[in-house]
Amino acid sequence: MFDLSDNTYNRGLARNERKFKLWRSAGLLLTYRCNASCEFCYYHCTPQKGGLMPVETCIAALRSLKELASEAAKIHLTGGEPFLYWDHLMAILEQGRRERLGPVDLVETNGFWATSGRLVDERLRALLDMGVQRLKISVDPFHQEYADLEPASLLARKAVELLGADNVLVRWEKYLRQPVDMKDLNPAQRDQAYIETYREYPFRFAGRSADHLASLFASKPVEAFADLNCRADFLGAKGVHIDPYGNVFSGTCSGIIVGNINETPLEEMWKRFSPDRSDLIGTLCERGPCGLLEHAEPLGYERLDAYADKCHLCTHVRQFLRECDSESQVIGPADSYR
């Protein structure tokens, strides 16, 4: 297991200064493809998106995280919708077991595939045999625009029976007990359902949620974010997400590429990371999204009258910069943008 002093940035800090945290968890986005196109999706997943993480890339990530965090390492498999590629998912788990890399902590799904008790039993038992410890089921008004609730409900019941209640996470369980029928709502009614959901379960306005959803909550001018940088977000992130192409995102900062594990092992990436760098990440760490704005406006970016939060401002500016092909090594990949 690595120590904080193994990071080059941390070694130059005084004892009382904020250190760059060790990455102990990694979410592997097996694909950007999903049967849904949820309004709040951080990764802009749709049925038309692509990418499928090679088994070798997954295993490299598992090895690296074990190097970094040893027994404290936590891996979860997500997407997109990983169950669109069931055989591939199983191949990853089988290879990880073959190399004795430890169990995968969590597999995430919206449960669209759980159309019969027999199929659910078969797949849950296969996951158990591979050492998967927990299952997370996405249930919320956003998913229910695209996925019927009955399969998710069946999956939740069966999963509790086989894995135990403590090992089944439902996001958010309220909507499993009190579903919202989103498919027959008109646009105004849908917006009201979004607003009510956000008020009860707040989330950041990044990815697709920085589009229409953010417009429902935008109330702050750019000046409200003038003194907010992202240094604490990058330094304090205890984990990463890795997309199908090997791109590494810090925490849930989708679309901001810290590095690529196909080029640099994750443990080396962690050792070399510093917020004091010369690219977009350095700008965010020093001056926040307003620093990006200063770069984007001379290129033609037109600021909105109001933003929902600093992630909304950041994502909106990055979308523009991507379209200008600016900072292309950091802003990407295309699948994580609209």
Short mmCIF file of C-alpha atoms in Angstrom, two decimals:
data_model
loop_
_atom_site.label_atom_id
_atom_site.label_comp_id
_atom_site.label_asym_id
_atom_site.label_seq_id
_atom_site.Cartn_x
_atom_site.Cartn_y
_atom_site.Cartn_z
CA MET A 1 0.00 0.00 0.00
CA PHE A 2 1.32 3.45 -0.92
CA ASP A 3 1.87 6.23 1.58
CA LEU A 4 0.85 9.88 1.04
CA SER A 5 4.52 10.82 0.85
CA ASP A 6 4.89 8.70 -2.28
CA ASN A 7 3.15 11.48 -4.21
CA THR A 8 5.57 14.13 -5.49
CA TYR A 9 3.24 17.04 -4.63
CA ASN A 10 2.71 15.85 -1.06
CA ARG A 11 6.45 15.59 -0.42
CA GLY A 12 6.84 19.34 -0.89
CA LEU A 13 4.14 20.29 1.60
CA ALA A 14 4.43 21.36 5.21
CA ARG A 15 2.99 19.00 7.77
CA ASN A 16 -0.19 21.04 8.28
CA GLU A 17 -0.92 21.62 4.57
CA ARG A 18 -3.69 19.74 2.77
CA LYS A 19 -2.37 16.58 1.11
CA PHE A 20 -3.43 14.79 -2.05
CA LYS A 21 -5.48 11.80 -0.89
CA LEU A 22 -4.67 8.23 -1.84
CA TRP A 23 -7.00 6.73 -4.45
CA ARG A 24 -8.68 3.79 -2.74
CA SER A 25 -11.62 3.21 -5.09
CA ALA A 26 -12.21 3.01 -8.83
CA GLY A 27 -15.42 2.86 -10.78
CA LEU A 28 -14.91 1.11 -14.10
CA LEU A 29 -17.29 2.40 -16.76
CA LEU A 30 -17.46 -0.66 -18.97
CA THR A 31 -19.34 1.24 -21.67
CA TYR A 32 -20.99 4.56 -22.46
CA ARG A 33 -23.86 2.64 -24.02
CA CYS A 34 -27.07 2.46 -21.97
CA ASN A 35 -30.69 1.61 -22.64
CA ALA A 36 -31.55 4.96 -21.02
CA SER A 37 -30.64 8.60 -21.68
CA CYS A 38 -31.28 10.00 -18.20
CA GLU A 39 -31.40 13.76 -17.81
CA PHE A 40 -29.04 13.65 -14.84
CA CYS A 41 -26.41 11.28 -16.31
CA TYR A 42 -22.88 12.48 -15.50
CA TYR A 43 -21.49 10.67 -18.54
CA HIS A 44 -24.00 11.48 -21.31
CA CYS A 45 -24.78 7.78 -21.80
CA THR A 46 -27.35 6.79 -24.46
CA PRO A 47 -28.30 3.73 -26.53
CA GLN A 48 -26.29 5.26 -29.38
CA LYS A 49 -23.03 5.71 -27.46
CA GLY A 50 -20.28 3.12 -27.62
CA GLY A 51 -17.10 1.87 -26.08
CA LEU A 52 -16.46 -1.42 -24.33
CA MET A 53 -13.60 -1.64 -21.86
CA PRO A 54 -11.26 -4.50 -22.81
CA VAL A 55 -10.76 -7.20 -20.20
CA GLU A 56 -7.05 -6.33 -20.14
CA THR A 57 -7.79 -2.69 -19.26
CA CYS A 58 -10.09 -3.72 -16.41
CA ILE A 59 -7.51 -6.11 -15.02
CA ALA A 60 -4.77 -3.47 -15.27
CA ALA A 61 -6.98 -1.12 -13.24
CA LEU A 62 -7.59 -3.83 -10.65
CA ARG A 63 -3.87 -4.55 -10.33
CA SER A 64 -3.00 -0.87 -10.01
CA LEU A 65 -5.61 -0.15 -7.37
CA LYS A 66 -4.38 -3.14 -5.36
CA GLU A 67 -0.89 -1.66 -5.59
CA LEU A 68 -2.16 1.70 -4.38
CA ALA A 69 -4.53 0.69 -1.61
CA SER A 70 -3.89 -3.00 -0.90
CA GLU A 71 -6.81 -4.55 1.01
CA ALA A 72 -8.57 -1.17 1.24
CA ALA A 73 -9.06 -1.13 -2.56
CA LYS A 74 -12.69 -0.95 -3.72
CA ILE A 75 -13.70 -1.62 -7.33
CA HIS A 76 -17.17 -1.20 -8.76
CA LEU A 77 -18.34 -2.00 -12.27
CA THR A 78 -20.76 0.42 -13.87
CA GLY A 79 -21.55 2.21 -17.12
CA GLY A 80 -23.52 3.01 -19.10
CA GLU A 81 -25.31 -0.23 -18.45
CA PRO A 82 -22.84 -3.10 -17.89
CA PHE A 83 -25.54 -5.77 -18.18
CA LEU A 84 -25.85 -4.97 -21.88
CA TYR A 85 -22.60 -6.97 -22.09
CA TRP A 86 -23.24 -9.80 -19.66
CA ASP A 87 -20.71 -12.25 -21.13
CA HIS A 88 -18.03 -9.56 -21.16
CA LEU A 89 -18.82 -8.64 -17.56
CA MET A 90 -18.39 -12.27 -16.56
CA ALA A 91 -15.11 -12.53 -18.50
CA ILE A 92 -13.74 -9.60 -16.47
CA LEU A 93 -14.79 -11.17 -13.18
CA GLU A 94 -13.39 -14.57 -14.17
CA GLN A 95 -10.01 -13.09 -15.12
CA GLY A 96 -9.85 -11.12 -11.89
CA ARG A 97 -10.53 -14.27 -9.90
CA ARG A 98 -7.97 -16.20 -11.94
CA GLU A 99 -5.33 -13.63 -11.02
CA ARG A 100 -6.50 -13.53 -7.38
CA LEU A 101 -7.01 -9.77 -7.44
CA GLY A 102 -9.72 -9.86 -4.81
CA PRO A 103 -13.49 -9.49 -5.12
CA VAL A 104 -15.27 -6.72 -6.96
CA ASP A 105 -17.10 -4.69 -4.34
CA LEU A 106 -20.11 -3.60 -6.37
CA VAL A 107 -21.86 -4.03 -9.71
CA GLU A 108 -24.36 -1.36 -10.79
CA THR A 109 -27.41 -1.75 -13.05
CA ASN A 110 -30.80 -0.22 -13.74
CA GLY A 111 -32.27 -3.72 -13.82
CA PHE A 112 -33.87 -3.45 -17.29
CA TRP A 113 -32.80 -7.04 -18.03
CA ALA A 114 -34.50 -8.66 -15.00
CA THR A 115 -37.50 -9.96 -16.94
CA SER A 116 -37.90 -13.33 -15.20
CA GLY A 117 -37.16 -14.83 -11.81
CA ARG A 118 -35.14 -17.60 -13.43
CA LEU A 119 -32.86 -15.17 -15.26
CA VAL A 120 -32.35 -13.07 -12.14
CA ASP A 121 -31.48 -16.12 -10.03
CA GLU A 122 -29.05 -17.35 -12.66
CA ARG A 123 -27.19 -14.07 -12.97
CA LEU A 124 -27.11 -13.20 -9.28
CA ARG A 125 -25.73 -16.64 -8.43
CA ALA A 126 -23.09 -16.22 -11.14
CA LEU A 127 -22.06 -12.88 -9.61
CA LEU A 128 -21.89 -14.45 -6.16
CA ASP A 129 -19.73 -17.27 -7.50
CA MET A 130 -17.35 -14.63 -8.88
CA GLY A 131 -17.09 -12.96 -5.46
CA VAL A 132 -19.17 -9.85 -6.15
CA GLN A 133 -20.17 -8.52 -2.75
CA ARG A 134 -22.89 -5.97 -3.45
CA LEU A 135 -25.42 -4.93 -6.08
CA LYS A 136 -26.60 -1.38 -6.75
CA ILE A 137 -29.88 -0.85 -8.59
CA SER A 138 -30.63 2.55 -10.11
CA VAL A 139 -34.26 3.45 -9.42
CA ASP A 140 -35.35 7.07 -9.73
CA PRO A 141 -37.68 9.24 -11.83
CA PHE A 142 -34.90 9.81 -14.36
CA HIS A 143 -34.38 6.11 -15.08
CA GLN A 144 -38.10 5.41 -15.01
CA GLU A 145 -38.55 7.53 -18.12
CA TYR A 146 -36.77 4.71 -19.94
CA ALA A 147 -36.82 1.56 -17.80
CA ASP A 148 -39.94 -0.16 -16.46
CA LEU A 149 -40.07 -0.45 -12.70
CA GLU A 150 -41.25 -4.09 -12.59
CA PRO A 151 -37.88 -5.63 -13.57
CA ALA A 152 -36.02 -3.43 -11.08
CA SER A 153 -38.49 -4.41 -8.34
CA LEU A 154 -38.09 -8.10 -9.14
CA LEU A 155 -34.31 -7.74 -9.12
CA ALA A 156 -34.35 -5.94 -5.77
CA ARG A 157 -36.50 -8.65 -4.15
CA LYS A 158 -34.38 -11.50 -5.47
CA ALA A 159 -31.13 -9.73 -4.63
CA VAL A 160 -32.18 -9.23 -1.01
CA GLU A 161 -32.99 -12.96 -0.78
CA LEU A 162 -29.63 -14.06 -2.21
CA LEU A 163 -27.20 -11.34 -1.14
CA GLY A 164 -28.86 -10.04 2.01
CA ALA A 165 -30.49 -6.66 2.57
CA ASP A 166 -27.23 -4.99 3.63
CA ASN A 167 -25.65 -5.86 0.28
CA VAL A 168 -28.38 -4.44 -1.96
CA LEU A 169 -28.35 -0.70 -2.59
CA VAL A 170 -31.29 0.94 -4.33
CA ARG A 171 -30.91 4.48 -5.65
CA TRP A 172 -33.29 5.76 -4.45
CA GLU A 173 -35.38 3.27 -2.46
CA LYS A 174 -38.22 5.75 -1.97
CA TYR A 175 -39.08 5.46 -5.66
CA LEU A 176 -39.19 1.68 -5.45
CA ARG A 177 -41.87 2.00 -2.76
CA GLN A 178 -43.56 5.08 -4.24
CA PRO A 179 -42.88 5.03 -7.99
CA VAL A 180 -43.42 8.05 -10.20
CA ASP A 181 -44.93 7.26 -13.60
CA MET A 182 -42.73 9.46 -15.78
CA LYS A 183 -43.65 8.10 -19.19
CA ASP A 184 -47.11 9.68 -19.40
CA LEU A 185 -46.17 13.10 -18.05
CA ASN A 186 -46.10 16.19 -20.22
CA PRO A 187 -42.89 18.30 -20.25
CA ALA A 188 -44.06 20.67 -17.50
CA GLN A 189 -45.03 17.76 -15.26
CA ARG A 190 -41.70 16.04 -15.90
CA ASP A 191 -39.84 19.20 -14.98
CA GLN A 192 -41.78 19.43 -11.74
CA ALA A 193 -40.89 15.81 -10.95
CA TYR A 194 -37.22 16.62 -11.63
CA ILE A 195 -37.39 19.61 -9.31
CA GLU A 196 -38.99 17.62 -6.51
CA THR A 197 -36.45 14.81 -6.90
CA TYR A 198 -33.50 17.20 -6.77
CA ARG A 199 -34.83 18.92 -3.67
CA GLU A 200 -34.97 15.60 -1.85
CA TYR A 201 -31.80 14.08 -3.35
CA PRO A 202 -29.44 16.88 -4.51
CA PHE A 203 -26.80 16.10 -7.12
CA ARG A 204 -24.16 18.06 -9.01
CA PHE A 205 -24.89 19.60 -12.37
CA ALA A 206 -22.23 17.85 -14.44
CA GLY A 207 -22.49 15.85 -17.65
CA ARG A 208 -26.01 15.86 -19.09
CA SER A 209 -27.43 17.28 -15.86
CA ALA A 210 -25.67 20.54 -16.84
CA ASP A 211 -28.07 20.86 -19.78
CA HIS A 212 -31.85 21.02 -19.30
CA LEU A 213 -31.85 20.09 -15.61
CA ALA A 214 -29.43 22.85 -14.71
CA SER A 215 -31.62 25.41 -16.49
CA LEU A 216 -34.41 24.60 -14.03
CA PHE A 217 -32.19 25.63 -11.11
CA ALA A 218 -29.95 28.31 -12.61
CA SER A 219 -30.15 31.36 -10.34
CA LYS A 220 -26.57 32.52 -9.71
CA PRO A 221 -24.50 34.87 -11.86
CA VAL A 222 -20.90 34.05 -12.75
CA GLU A 223 -19.72 36.40 -10.02
CA ALA A 224 -21.12 34.04 -7.38
CA PHE A 225 -18.35 31.56 -8.26
CA ALA A 226 -15.46 34.03 -8.52
CA ASP A 227 -13.77 32.83 -5.30
CA LEU A 228 -14.47 29.09 -5.76
CA ASN A 229 -11.66 26.91 -7.05
CA CYS A 230 -11.54 23.11 -7.36
CA ARG A 231 -8.30 22.35 -5.53
CA ALA A 232 -10.06 20.68 -2.60
CA ASP A 233 -12.15 18.57 -5.01
CA PHE A 234 -9.09 17.16 -6.74
CA LEU A 235 -6.96 16.78 -3.62
CA GLY A 236 -9.78 15.23 -1.59
CA ALA A 237 -11.07 12.73 -4.15
CA LYS A 238 -10.43 9.28 -2.70
CA GLY A 239 -11.23 7.53 -5.94
CA VAL A 240 -11.44 7.75 -9.71
CA HIS A 241 -13.65 6.65 -12.55
CA ILE A 242 -12.10 5.03 -15.60
CA ASP A 243 -13.94 5.00 -18.90
CA PRO A 244 -13.96 2.30 -21.64
CA TYR A 245 -11.00 3.94 -23.40
CA GLY A 246 -8.82 4.06 -20.27
CA ASN A 247 -9.42 7.74 -19.50
CA VAL A 248 -9.20 8.51 -15.78
CA PHE A 249 -11.53 11.05 -14.17
CA SER A 250 -11.03 12.34 -10.63
CA GLY A 251 -14.01 11.45 -8.44
CA THR A 252 -17.16 12.24 -10.42
CA CYS A 253 -15.57 15.03 -12.50
CA SER A 254 -16.61 13.44 -15.78
CA GLY A 255 -15.03 14.67 -18.99
CA ILE A 256 -11.85 16.00 -17.33
CA ILE A 257 -9.06 13.56 -18.18
CA VAL A 258 -6.38 13.22 -15.50
CA GLY A 259 -4.54 10.58 -17.53
CA ASN A 260 -5.02 7.30 -19.36
CA ILE A 261 -4.18 3.91 -17.87
CA ASN A 262 -3.36 2.52 -21.29
CA GLU A 263 -0.40 4.93 -21.27
CA THR A 264 0.45 5.28 -17.57
CA PRO A 265 -0.35 2.81 -14.77
CA LEU A 266 -2.81 4.22 -12.24
CA GLU A 267 -0.31 4.07 -9.38
CA GLU A 268 2.22 6.09 -11.40
CA MET A 269 -0.49 8.59 -12.31
CA TRP A 270 -1.26 9.04 -8.61
CA LYS A 271 2.41 9.42 -7.69
CA ARG A 272 2.94 12.15 -10.31
CA PHE A 273 -0.30 14.09 -9.84
CA SER A 274 -0.04 17.73 -8.77
CA PRO A 275 -2.72 20.42 -8.81
CA ASP A 276 -0.01 22.91 -9.80
CA ARG A 277 0.05 21.97 -13.47
CA SER A 278 -0.12 24.07 -16.62
CA ASP A 279 -3.29 22.66 -18.19
CA LEU A 280 -7.03 23.02 -17.58
CA ILE A 281 -6.81 20.99 -14.35
CA GLY A 282 -4.23 23.43 -12.99
CA THR A 283 -6.52 26.34 -13.89
CA LEU A 284 -9.45 24.71 -12.10
CA CYS A 285 -7.33 24.01 -9.02
CA GLU A 286 -6.05 27.58 -8.88
CA ARG A 287 -9.02 29.68 -10.03
CA GLY A 288 -11.96 27.34 -10.55
CA PRO A 289 -14.44 27.50 -13.44
CA CYS A 290 -14.09 31.28 -13.66
CA GLY A 291 -10.51 30.67 -14.75
CA LEU A 292 -11.84 28.56 -17.63
CA LEU A 293 -14.29 31.32 -18.46
CA GLU A 294 -11.44 33.81 -18.89
CA HIS A 295 -9.90 31.46 -21.43
CA ALA A 296 -13.18 30.72 -23.24
CA GLU A 297 -14.66 34.21 -23.65
CA PRO A 298 -11.96 35.51 -26.03
CA LEU A 299 -12.73 32.43 -28.17
CA GLY A 300 -16.40 33.44 -28.39
CA TYR A 301 -18.01 31.82 -25.36
CA GLU A 302 -21.18 33.65 -24.31
CA ARG A 303 -21.89 33.36 -20.62
CA LEU A 304 -25.38 32.47 -19.46
CA ASP A 305 -27.41 34.86 -17.35
CA ALA A 306 -27.27 32.38 -14.47
CA TYR A 307 -25.85 29.00 -13.48
CA ALA A 308 -27.06 26.34 -11.05
CA ASP A 309 -23.69 25.68 -9.40
CA LYS A 310 -19.97 25.79 -10.18
CA CYS A 311 -20.12 22.35 -11.87
CA HIS A 312 -22.76 23.73 -14.25
CA LEU A 313 -20.48 26.64 -15.12
CA CYS A 314 -17.48 24.33 -15.54
CA THR A 315 -19.34 21.81 -17.73
CA HIS A 316 -20.95 24.49 -19.89
CA VAL A 317 -17.60 26.17 -20.55
CA ARG A 318 -15.86 22.85 -21.22
CA GLN A 319 -18.54 21.89 -23.74
CA PHE A 320 -17.71 25.10 -25.63
CA LEU A 321 -13.96 24.55 -25.39
CA ARG A 322 -14.34 21.02 -26.67
CA GLU A 323 -16.24 22.29 -29.70
CA CYS A 324 -13.33 24.70 -30.26
CA ASP A 325 -10.93 21.73 -30.01
CA SER A 326 -9.20 23.48 -27.11
CA GLU A 327 -7.45 21.46 -24.36
CA SER A 328 -8.41 18.30 -26.24
CA GLN A 329 -6.01 16.14 -24.20
CA VAL A 330 -7.88 17.01 -21.01
CA ILE A 331 -11.43 17.68 -22.24
CA GLY A 332 -12.87 14.41 -23.47
CA PRO A 333 -13.62 11.92 -24.73
CA ALA A 334 -16.41 12.74 -27.18
CA ASP A 335 -18.70 10.11 -25.61
CA SER A 336 -18.76 11.97 -22.30
CA TYR A 337 -20.04 15.14 -23.97
CA ARG A 338 -23.23 15.74 -25.88
#
